[in-house]
Tab-separated table of C-alpha atoms and ligand atoms in Angstrom:
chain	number	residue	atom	x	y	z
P	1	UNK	CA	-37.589	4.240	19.907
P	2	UNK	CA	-33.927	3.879	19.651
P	3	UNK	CA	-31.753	1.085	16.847
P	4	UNK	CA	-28.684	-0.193	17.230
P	5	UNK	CA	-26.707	1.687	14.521
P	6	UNK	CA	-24.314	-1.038	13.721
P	7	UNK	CA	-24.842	-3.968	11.642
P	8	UNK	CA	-24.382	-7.462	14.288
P	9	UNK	CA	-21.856	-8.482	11.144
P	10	UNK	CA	-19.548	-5.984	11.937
P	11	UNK	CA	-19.660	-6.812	15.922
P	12	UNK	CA	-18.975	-10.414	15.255
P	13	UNK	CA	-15.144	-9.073	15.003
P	14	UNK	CA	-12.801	-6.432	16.506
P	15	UNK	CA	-10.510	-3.789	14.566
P	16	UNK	CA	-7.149	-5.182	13.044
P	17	UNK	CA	-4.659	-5.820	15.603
P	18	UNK	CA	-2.147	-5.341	12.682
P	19	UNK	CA	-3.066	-1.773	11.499
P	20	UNK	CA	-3.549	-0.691	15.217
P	21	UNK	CA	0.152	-1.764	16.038
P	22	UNK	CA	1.300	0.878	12.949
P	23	UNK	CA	-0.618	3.274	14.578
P	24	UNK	CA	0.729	3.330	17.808
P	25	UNK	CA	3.702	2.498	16.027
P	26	UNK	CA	3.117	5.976	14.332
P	27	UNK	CA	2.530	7.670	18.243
P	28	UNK	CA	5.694	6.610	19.412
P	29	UNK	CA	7.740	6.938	16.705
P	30	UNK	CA	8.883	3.601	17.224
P	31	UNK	CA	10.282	0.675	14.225
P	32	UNK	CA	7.298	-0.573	12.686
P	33	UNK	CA	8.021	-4.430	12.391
P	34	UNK	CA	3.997	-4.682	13.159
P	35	UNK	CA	2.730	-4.907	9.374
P	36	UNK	CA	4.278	-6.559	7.031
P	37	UNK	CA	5.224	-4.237	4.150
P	38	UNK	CA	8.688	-2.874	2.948
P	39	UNK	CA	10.005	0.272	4.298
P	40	UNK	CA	12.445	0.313	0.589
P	41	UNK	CA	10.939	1.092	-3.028
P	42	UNK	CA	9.879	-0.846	-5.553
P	43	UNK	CA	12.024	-1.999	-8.884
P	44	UNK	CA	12.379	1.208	-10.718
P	45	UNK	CA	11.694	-0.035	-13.323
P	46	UNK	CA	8.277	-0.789	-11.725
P	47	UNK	CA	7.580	2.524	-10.811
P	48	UNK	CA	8.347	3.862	-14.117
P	49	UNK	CA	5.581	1.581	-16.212
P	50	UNK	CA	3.104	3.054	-13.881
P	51	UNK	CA	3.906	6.496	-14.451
P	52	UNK	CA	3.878	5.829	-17.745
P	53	UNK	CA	0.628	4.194	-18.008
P	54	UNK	CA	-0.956	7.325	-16.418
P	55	UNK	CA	0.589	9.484	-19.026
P	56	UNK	CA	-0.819	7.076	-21.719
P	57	UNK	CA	-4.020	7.320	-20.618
P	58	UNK	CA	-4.931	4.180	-18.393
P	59	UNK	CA	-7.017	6.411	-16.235
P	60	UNK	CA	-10.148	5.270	-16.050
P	61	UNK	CA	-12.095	2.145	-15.332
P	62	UNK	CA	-10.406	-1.480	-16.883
P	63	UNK	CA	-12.926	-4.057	-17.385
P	64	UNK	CA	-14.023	-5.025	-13.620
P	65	UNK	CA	-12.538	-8.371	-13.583
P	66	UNK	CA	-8.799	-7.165	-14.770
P	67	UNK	CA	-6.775	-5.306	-17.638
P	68	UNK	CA	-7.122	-8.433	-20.535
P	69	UNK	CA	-3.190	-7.350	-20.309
P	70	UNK	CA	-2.561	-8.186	-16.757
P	71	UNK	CA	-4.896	-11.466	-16.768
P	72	UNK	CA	-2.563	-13.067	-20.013
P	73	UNK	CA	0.684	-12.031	-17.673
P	74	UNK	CA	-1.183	-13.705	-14.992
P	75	UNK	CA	-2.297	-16.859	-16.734
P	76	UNK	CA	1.277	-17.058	-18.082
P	77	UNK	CA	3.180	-16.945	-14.818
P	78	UNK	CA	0.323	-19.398	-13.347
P	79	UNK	CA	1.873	-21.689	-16.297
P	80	UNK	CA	5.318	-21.213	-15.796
P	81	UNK	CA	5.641	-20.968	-12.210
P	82	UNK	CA	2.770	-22.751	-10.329
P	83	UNK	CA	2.114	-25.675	-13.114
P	84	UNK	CA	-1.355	-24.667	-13.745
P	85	UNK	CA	-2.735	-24.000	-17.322
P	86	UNK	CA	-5.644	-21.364	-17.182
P	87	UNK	CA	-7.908	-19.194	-19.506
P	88	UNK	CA	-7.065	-15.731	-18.753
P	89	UNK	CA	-10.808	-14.742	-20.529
P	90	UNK	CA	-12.698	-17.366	-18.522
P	91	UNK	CA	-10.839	-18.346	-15.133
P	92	UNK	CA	-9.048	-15.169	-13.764
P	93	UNK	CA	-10.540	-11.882	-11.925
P	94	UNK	CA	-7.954	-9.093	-10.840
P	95	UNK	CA	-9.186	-7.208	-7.531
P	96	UNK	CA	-8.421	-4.751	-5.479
P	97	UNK	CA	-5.226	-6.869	-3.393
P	98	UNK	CA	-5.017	-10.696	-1.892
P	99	UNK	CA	-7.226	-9.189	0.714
P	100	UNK	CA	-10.513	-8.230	-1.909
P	101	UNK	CA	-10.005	-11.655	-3.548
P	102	UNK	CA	-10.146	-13.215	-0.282
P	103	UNK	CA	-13.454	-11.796	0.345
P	104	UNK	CA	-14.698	-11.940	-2.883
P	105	UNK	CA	-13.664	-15.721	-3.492
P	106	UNK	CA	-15.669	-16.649	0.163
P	107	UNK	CA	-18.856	-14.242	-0.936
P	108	UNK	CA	-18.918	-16.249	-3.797
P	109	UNK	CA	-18.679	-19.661	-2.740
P	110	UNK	CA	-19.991	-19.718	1.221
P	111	UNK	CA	-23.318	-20.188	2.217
P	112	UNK	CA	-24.607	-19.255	5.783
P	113	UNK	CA	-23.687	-22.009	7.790
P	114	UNK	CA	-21.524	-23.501	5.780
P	115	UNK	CA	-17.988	-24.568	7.395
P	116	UNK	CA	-14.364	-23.181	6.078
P	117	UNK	CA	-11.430	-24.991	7.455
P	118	UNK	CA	-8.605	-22.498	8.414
P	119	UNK	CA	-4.706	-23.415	9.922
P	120	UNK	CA	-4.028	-22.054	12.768
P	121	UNK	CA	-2.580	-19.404	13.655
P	122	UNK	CA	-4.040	-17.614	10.873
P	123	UNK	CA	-3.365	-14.041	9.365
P	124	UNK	CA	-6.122	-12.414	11.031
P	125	UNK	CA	-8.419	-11.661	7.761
P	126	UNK	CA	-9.270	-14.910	7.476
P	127	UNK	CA	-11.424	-14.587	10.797
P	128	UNK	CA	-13.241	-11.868	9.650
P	129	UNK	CA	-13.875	-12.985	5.967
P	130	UNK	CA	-14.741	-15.921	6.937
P	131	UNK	CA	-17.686	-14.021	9.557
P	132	UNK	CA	-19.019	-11.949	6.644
P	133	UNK	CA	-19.668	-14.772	4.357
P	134	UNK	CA	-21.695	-16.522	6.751
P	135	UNK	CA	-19.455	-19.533	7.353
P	136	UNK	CA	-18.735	-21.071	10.724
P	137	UNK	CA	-15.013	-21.087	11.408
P	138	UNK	CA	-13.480	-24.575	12.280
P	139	UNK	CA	-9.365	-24.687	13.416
P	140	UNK	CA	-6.728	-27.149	12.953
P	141	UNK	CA	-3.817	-26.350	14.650
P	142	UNK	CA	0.254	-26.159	13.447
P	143	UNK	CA	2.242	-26.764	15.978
P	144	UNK	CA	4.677	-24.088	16.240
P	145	UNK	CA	7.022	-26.480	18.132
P	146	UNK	CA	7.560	-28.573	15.233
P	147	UNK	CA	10.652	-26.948	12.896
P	148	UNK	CA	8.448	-27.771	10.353
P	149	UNK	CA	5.289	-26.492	11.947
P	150	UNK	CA	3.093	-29.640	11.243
P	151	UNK	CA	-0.219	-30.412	11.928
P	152	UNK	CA	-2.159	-33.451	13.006
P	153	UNK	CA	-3.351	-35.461	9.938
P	154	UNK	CA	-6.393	-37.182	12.361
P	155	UNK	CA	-7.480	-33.529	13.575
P	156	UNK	CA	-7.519	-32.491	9.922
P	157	UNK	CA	-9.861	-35.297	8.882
P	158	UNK	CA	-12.044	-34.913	12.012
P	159	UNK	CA	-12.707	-31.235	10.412
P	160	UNK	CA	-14.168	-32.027	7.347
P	161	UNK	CA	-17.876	-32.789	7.938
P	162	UNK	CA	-20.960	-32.585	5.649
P	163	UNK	CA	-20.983	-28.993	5.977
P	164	UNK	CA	-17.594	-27.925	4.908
P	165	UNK	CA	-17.458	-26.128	2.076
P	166	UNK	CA	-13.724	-24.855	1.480
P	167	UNK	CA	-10.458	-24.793	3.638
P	168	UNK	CA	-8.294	-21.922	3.859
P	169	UNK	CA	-4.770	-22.507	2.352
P	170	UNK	CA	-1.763	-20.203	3.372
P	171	UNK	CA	1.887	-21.520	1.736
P	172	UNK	CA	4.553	-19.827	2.242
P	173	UNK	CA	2.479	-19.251	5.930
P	174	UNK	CA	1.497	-16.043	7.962
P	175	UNK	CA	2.929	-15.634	10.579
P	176	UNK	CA	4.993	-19.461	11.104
P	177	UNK	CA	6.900	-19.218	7.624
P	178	UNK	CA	5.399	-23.028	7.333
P	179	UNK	CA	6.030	-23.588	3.583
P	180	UNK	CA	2.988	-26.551	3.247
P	181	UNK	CA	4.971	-29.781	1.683
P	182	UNK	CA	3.904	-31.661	-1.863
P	183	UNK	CA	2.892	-34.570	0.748
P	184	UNK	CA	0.709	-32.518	3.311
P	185	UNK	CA	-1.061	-30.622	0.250
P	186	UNK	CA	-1.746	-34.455	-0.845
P	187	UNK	CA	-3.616	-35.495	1.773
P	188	UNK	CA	-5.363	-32.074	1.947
P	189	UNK	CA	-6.387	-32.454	-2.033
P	190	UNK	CA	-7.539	-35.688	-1.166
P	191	UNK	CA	-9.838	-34.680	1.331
P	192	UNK	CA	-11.051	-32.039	-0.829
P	193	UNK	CA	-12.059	-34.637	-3.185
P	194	UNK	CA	-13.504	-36.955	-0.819
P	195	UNK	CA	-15.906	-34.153	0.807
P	196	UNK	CA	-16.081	-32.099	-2.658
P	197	UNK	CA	-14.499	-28.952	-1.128
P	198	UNK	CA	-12.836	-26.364	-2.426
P	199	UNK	CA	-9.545	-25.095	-1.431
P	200	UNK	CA	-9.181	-21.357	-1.118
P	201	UNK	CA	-5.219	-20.494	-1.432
P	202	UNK	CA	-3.491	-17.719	-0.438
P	203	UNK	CA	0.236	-17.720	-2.125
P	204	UNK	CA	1.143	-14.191	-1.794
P	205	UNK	CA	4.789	-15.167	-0.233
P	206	UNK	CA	5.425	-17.731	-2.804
P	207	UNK	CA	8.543	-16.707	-3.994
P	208	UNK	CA	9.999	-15.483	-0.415
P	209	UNK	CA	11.625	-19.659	0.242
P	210	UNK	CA	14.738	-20.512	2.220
P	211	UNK	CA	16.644	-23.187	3.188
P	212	UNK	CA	15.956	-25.041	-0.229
P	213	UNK	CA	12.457	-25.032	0.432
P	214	UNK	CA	9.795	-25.231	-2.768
P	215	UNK	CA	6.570	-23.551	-3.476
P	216	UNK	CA	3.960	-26.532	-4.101
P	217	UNK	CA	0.143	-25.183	-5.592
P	218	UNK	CA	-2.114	-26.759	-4.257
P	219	UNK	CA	-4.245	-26.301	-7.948
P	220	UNK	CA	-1.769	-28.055	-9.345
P	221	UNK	CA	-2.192	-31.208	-8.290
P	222	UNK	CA	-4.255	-33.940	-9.919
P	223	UNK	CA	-7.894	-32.937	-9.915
P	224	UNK	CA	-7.563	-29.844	-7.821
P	225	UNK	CA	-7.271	-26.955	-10.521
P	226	UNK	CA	-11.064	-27.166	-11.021
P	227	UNK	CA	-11.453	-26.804	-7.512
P	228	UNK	CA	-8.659	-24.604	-6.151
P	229	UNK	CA	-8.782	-20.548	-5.977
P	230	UNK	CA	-5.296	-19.671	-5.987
P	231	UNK	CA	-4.779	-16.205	-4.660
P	232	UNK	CA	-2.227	-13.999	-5.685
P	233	UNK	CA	-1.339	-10.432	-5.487
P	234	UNK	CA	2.106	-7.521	-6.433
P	235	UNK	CA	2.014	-6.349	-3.044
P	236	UNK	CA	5.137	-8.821	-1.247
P	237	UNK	CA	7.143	-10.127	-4.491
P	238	UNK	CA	7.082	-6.503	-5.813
P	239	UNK	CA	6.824	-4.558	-2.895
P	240	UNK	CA	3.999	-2.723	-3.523
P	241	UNK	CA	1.872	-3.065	-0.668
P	242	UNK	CA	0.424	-0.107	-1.441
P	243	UNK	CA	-0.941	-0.370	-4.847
P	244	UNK	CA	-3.844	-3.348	-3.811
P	245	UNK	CA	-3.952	-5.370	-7.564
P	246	UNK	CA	-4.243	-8.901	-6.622
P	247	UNK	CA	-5.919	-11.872	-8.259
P	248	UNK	CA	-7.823	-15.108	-7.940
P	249	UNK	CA	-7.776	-17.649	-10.297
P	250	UNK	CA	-9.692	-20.897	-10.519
P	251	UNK	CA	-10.131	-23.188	-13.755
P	252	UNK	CA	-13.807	-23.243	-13.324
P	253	UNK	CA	-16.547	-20.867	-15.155
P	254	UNK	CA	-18.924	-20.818	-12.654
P	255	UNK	CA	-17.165	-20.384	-9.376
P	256	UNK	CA	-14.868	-17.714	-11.286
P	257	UNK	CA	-18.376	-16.173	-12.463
P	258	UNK	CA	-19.418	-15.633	-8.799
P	259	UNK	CA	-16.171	-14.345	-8.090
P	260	UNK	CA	-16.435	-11.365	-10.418
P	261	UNK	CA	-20.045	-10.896	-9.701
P	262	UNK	CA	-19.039	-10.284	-5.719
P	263	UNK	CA	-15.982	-8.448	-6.940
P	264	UNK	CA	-17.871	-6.324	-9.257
P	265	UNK	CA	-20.044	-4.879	-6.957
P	266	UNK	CA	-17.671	-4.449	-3.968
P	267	UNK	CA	-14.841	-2.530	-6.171
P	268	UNK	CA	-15.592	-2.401	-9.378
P	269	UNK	CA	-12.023	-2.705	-10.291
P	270	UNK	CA	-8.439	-2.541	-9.184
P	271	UNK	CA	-6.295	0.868	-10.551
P	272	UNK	CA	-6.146	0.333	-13.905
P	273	UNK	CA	-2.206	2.357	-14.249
P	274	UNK	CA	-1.072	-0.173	-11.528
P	275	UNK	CA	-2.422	-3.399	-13.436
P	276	UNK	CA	-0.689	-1.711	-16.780
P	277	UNK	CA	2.337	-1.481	-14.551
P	278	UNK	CA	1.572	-5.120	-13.306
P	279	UNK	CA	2.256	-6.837	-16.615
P	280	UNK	CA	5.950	-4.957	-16.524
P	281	UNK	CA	6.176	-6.983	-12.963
P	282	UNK	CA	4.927	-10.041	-14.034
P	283	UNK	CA	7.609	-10.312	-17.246
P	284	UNK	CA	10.514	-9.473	-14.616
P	285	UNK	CA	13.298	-11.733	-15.477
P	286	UNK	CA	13.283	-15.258	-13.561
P	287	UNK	CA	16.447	-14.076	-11.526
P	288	UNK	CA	14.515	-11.459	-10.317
P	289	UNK	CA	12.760	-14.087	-8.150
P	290	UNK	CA	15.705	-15.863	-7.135
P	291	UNK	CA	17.630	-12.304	-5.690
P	292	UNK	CA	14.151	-11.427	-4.018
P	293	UNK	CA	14.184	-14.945	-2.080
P	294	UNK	CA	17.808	-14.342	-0.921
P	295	UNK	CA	17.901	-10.643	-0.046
P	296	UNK	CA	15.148	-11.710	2.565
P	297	UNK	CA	17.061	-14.916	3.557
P	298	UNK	CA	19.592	-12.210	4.852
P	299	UNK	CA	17.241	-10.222	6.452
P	300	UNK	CA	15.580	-13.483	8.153
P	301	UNK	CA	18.903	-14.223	9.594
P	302	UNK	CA	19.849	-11.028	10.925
P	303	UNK	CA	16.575	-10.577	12.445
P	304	UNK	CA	16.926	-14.429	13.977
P	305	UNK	CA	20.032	-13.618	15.003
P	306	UNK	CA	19.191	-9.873	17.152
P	307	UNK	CA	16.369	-11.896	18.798
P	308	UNK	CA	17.811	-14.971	19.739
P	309	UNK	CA	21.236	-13.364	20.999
P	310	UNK	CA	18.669	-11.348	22.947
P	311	UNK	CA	16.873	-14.760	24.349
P	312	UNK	CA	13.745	-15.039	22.236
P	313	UNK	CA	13.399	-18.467	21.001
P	314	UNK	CA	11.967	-18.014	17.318
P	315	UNK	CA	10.067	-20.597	15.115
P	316	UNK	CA	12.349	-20.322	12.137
P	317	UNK	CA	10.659	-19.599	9.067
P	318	UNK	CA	11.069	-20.647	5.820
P	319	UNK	CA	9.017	-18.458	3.973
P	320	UNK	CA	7.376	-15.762	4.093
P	321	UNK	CA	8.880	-12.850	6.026
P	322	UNK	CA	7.699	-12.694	9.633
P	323	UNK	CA	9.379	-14.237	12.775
P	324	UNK	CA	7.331	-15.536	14.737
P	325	UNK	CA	8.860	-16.215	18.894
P	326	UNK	CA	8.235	-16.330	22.275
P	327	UNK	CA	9.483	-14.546	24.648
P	328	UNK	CA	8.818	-16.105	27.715
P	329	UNK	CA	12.972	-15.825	28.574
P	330	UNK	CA	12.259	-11.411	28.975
P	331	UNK	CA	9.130	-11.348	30.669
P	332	UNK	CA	6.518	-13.084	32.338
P	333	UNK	CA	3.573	-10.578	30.839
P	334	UNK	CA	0.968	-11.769	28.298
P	335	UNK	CA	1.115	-11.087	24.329
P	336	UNK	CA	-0.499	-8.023	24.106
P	337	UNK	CA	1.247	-6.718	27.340
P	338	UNK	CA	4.041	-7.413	26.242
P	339	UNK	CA	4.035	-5.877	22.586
P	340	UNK	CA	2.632	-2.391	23.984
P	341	UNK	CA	5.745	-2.424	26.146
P	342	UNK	CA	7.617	-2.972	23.891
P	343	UNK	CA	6.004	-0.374	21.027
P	344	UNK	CA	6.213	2.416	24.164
P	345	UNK	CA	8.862	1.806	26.163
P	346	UNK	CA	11.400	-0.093	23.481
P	347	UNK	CA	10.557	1.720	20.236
P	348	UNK	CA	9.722	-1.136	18.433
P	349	UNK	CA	6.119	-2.482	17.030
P	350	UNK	CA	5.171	-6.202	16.801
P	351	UNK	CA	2.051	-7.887	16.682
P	352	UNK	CA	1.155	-9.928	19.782
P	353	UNK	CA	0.378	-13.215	18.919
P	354	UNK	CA	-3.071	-13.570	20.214
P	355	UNK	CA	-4.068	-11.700	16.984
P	356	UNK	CA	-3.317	-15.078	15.171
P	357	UNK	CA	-5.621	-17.195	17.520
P	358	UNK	CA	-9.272	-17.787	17.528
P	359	UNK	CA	-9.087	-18.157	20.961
P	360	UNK	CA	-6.175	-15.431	22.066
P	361	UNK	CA	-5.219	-17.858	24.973
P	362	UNK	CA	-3.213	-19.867	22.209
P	363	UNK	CA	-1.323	-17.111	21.210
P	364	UNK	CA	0.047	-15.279	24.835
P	365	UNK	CA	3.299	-16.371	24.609
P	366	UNK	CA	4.287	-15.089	21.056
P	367	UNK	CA	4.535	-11.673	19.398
P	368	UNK	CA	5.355	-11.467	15.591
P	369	UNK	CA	8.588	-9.669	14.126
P	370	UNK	CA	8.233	-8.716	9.905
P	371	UNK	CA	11.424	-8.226	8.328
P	372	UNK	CA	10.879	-6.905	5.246
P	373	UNK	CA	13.091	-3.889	6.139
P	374	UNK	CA	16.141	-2.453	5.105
P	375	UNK	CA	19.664	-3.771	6.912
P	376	UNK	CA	19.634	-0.101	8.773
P	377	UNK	CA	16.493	-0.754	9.800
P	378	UNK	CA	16.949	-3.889	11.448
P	379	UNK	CA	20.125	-2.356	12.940
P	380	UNK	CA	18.481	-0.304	14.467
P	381	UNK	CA	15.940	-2.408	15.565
P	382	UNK	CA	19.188	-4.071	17.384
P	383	UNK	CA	20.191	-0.653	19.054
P	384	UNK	CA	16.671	-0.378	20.823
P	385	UNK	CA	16.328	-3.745	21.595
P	386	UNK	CA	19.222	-3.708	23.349
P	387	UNK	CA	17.462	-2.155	26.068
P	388	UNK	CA	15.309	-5.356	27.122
P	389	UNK	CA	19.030	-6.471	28.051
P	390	UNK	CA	19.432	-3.594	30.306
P	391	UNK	CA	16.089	-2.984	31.529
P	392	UNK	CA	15.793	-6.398	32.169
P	393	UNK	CA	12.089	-7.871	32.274
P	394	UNK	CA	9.391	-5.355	30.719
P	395	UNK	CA	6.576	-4.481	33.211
P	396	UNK	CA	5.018	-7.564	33.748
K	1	LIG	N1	-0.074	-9.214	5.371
K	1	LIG	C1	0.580	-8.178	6.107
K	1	LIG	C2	0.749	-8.564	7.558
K	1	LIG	O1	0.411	-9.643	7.949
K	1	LIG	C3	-0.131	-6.870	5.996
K	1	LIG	C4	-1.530	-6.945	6.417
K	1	LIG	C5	-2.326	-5.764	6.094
K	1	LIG	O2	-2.344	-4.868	6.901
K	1	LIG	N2	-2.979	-5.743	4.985
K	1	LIG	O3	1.268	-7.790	8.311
């Protein structure tokens, strides 16, 4: 008698389109503009506190649900920046990156069967999260056409139904750079309340804002904090991708409860030197913030500025750091074509933009561009680019 070896849960969705652009990034020795991390260090000063908290002897497990050190620094910042009040003891769990609390916060409040809103285009975890927990997927588009990415407020309500039991929140957005406005989270909170949902938020890019855009919490409007799990993480305002400490907080025992339980037994715990190194990050200097948001408002515009002398035509973002653009103008070949062309033949990774669709029809005309790279970098990025000019169309 033979078994299938693998689980159906892990055939309900395909490898990460992100991590398989670096690698064939990696084969071809191309640019890697595929995943979104920095290719320049860390504050110094950052790296130092971690050293240092190896040397004094944060080497072994913290508490599972974060360093009481890191959840304070937390809970303060939550205060200062995001308007929202917390216990660090009672409403905070650190994990192991945005990514773990993602998971963990949908383990711990998804049933089988039950529905979880998501935007779309999505980044791509929230697909598969949402398949492990159990839920049923439902999509409500942004149009990418819109400068400010909108969506439809009708097609919104039509998705909340008797079964849904969170929506998926993404401000500043991955991959449009959508930064959600104080009147769109509105009506979204007010939904919430009407269908008791909860909102599941990811925030990671809330300090990367241009164009005099403003970073609205969803928890922190009226009646939402109870019912909002804002997630966090050091990886993009610190740079260190690397280092996986993120957080979720929600002002609620119970549903934080759940979280750490599921967190517990996935990870036990984030590094504990990194979250020691954490609460260095998190009592960085306001400015710090403000130089952060424009050193990538100059990389945004040189970036927009290679691709659309080169005839992309970009959504423009205004957060986050990924451009996302079409590229119908330099060749006629599908997403995924197109990027594997362009990783092999061009030297430079993307992510096609099928990878942010549930149904990868919706996404054929786009590939996805991160910028968080040095100015050389993105220079150089010009240099091989260049070629699409010469070479005319890719293989199509
Ligand atoms: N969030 C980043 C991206 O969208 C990195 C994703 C990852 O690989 N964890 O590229």
């Amino acid at each position: 008698m033979t078994k299938q070896w693998t689980a159906a849960r892990v055939g309900l969705f395909a490898e990460s389109v992100i991590r398989e652009m670096t690698r064939l990034n990696n084969l071809h020795n191309g640019v890697n503009l595929a995943q979104g991390f920095p290719d320049f260090d860390a504050p110094a000063e950052l790296l130092q506190a971690a050293a240092k908290a190896m040397r004094d002897g944060f080497n072994q497990y913290a508490i599972t649900w974060g360093s009481p050190r890191l959840r304070a620094a937390v809970a303060e910042k939550f205060a200062w920046y995001n308007g929202v009040e917390v216990d660090p003891d009672a409403h905070i769990t650190v994990t192991c990156g945005a990514t773990e609390a993602m998971m963990a916060a949908l383990l711990a409040i998804v049933d089988p069967g039950d529905e979880v809103i998501i935007f779309e285009p999505f980044y791509e975890n929230y697909g598969p999260d949402a398949l492990l927990s159990g839920a049923v997927p439902r999509y409500v588009s942004l149009n990418l056409g819109d400068p400010e990415c909108g969506f439809d407020p009708d097609q919104l309500r039509d998705a909340f139904t008797e079964k849904t039991k969170a929506i998926i929140i993404n401000t500043p957005h991955n991959p449009a750079g959508k930064v959600f406005t104080r009147a769109e989270l509105s009506l979204i909170a007010d939904l919430c309340q009407k269908h008791d949902v909860l909102a599941v938020t990811d925030e990671v890019y809330e300090h990367l804002l241009y164009d005099g855009r403003k970073h609205v919490s969803i928890a922190s409007l009226e009646g939402m904090a109870e019912r909002t799990v804002t997630i966090n993480s050091m990886s993009k305002t610190y740079s260190v991708t690397g280092w996986r400490v993120g957080w979720a907080i929600i002002k609620n025992r119970d549903v934080t409860n759940g979280i750490r339980r599921a967190h517990d037994f996935l990870t036990v715990g984030a590094a504990a030197p990194l979250q020691e190194a954490g609460v260095v990050a998190l009592g960085f200097p306001r400015e710090y913030y403000a130089r952060t948001a424009e050193m990538y408002r100059r990389k945004r515009d040189h970036l927009l500025g290679i691709l659309t002398k080169l005839g992309f035509r970009c959504v423009i973002p205004r957060g986050a750091y990924y451009i996302m653009t079409e590229f119908d103008a330099l060749s006629s070949a599908d997403d995924v074509t197109f990027a594997h062309s362009l990783v092999k033949d061009v030297g430079v990774a993307t992510v096609p933009g099928s990878s942010f669709y549930h149904d990868p029809s919706m996404g054929r005309r786009f590939i996805r561009f991160a910028y968080p790279k040095k100015e050389e970098t993105l220079a150089e990025v010009a240099r091989r680019l260049a070629k699409l000019r010469t070479t005319a169309k890719l293989k199509s």
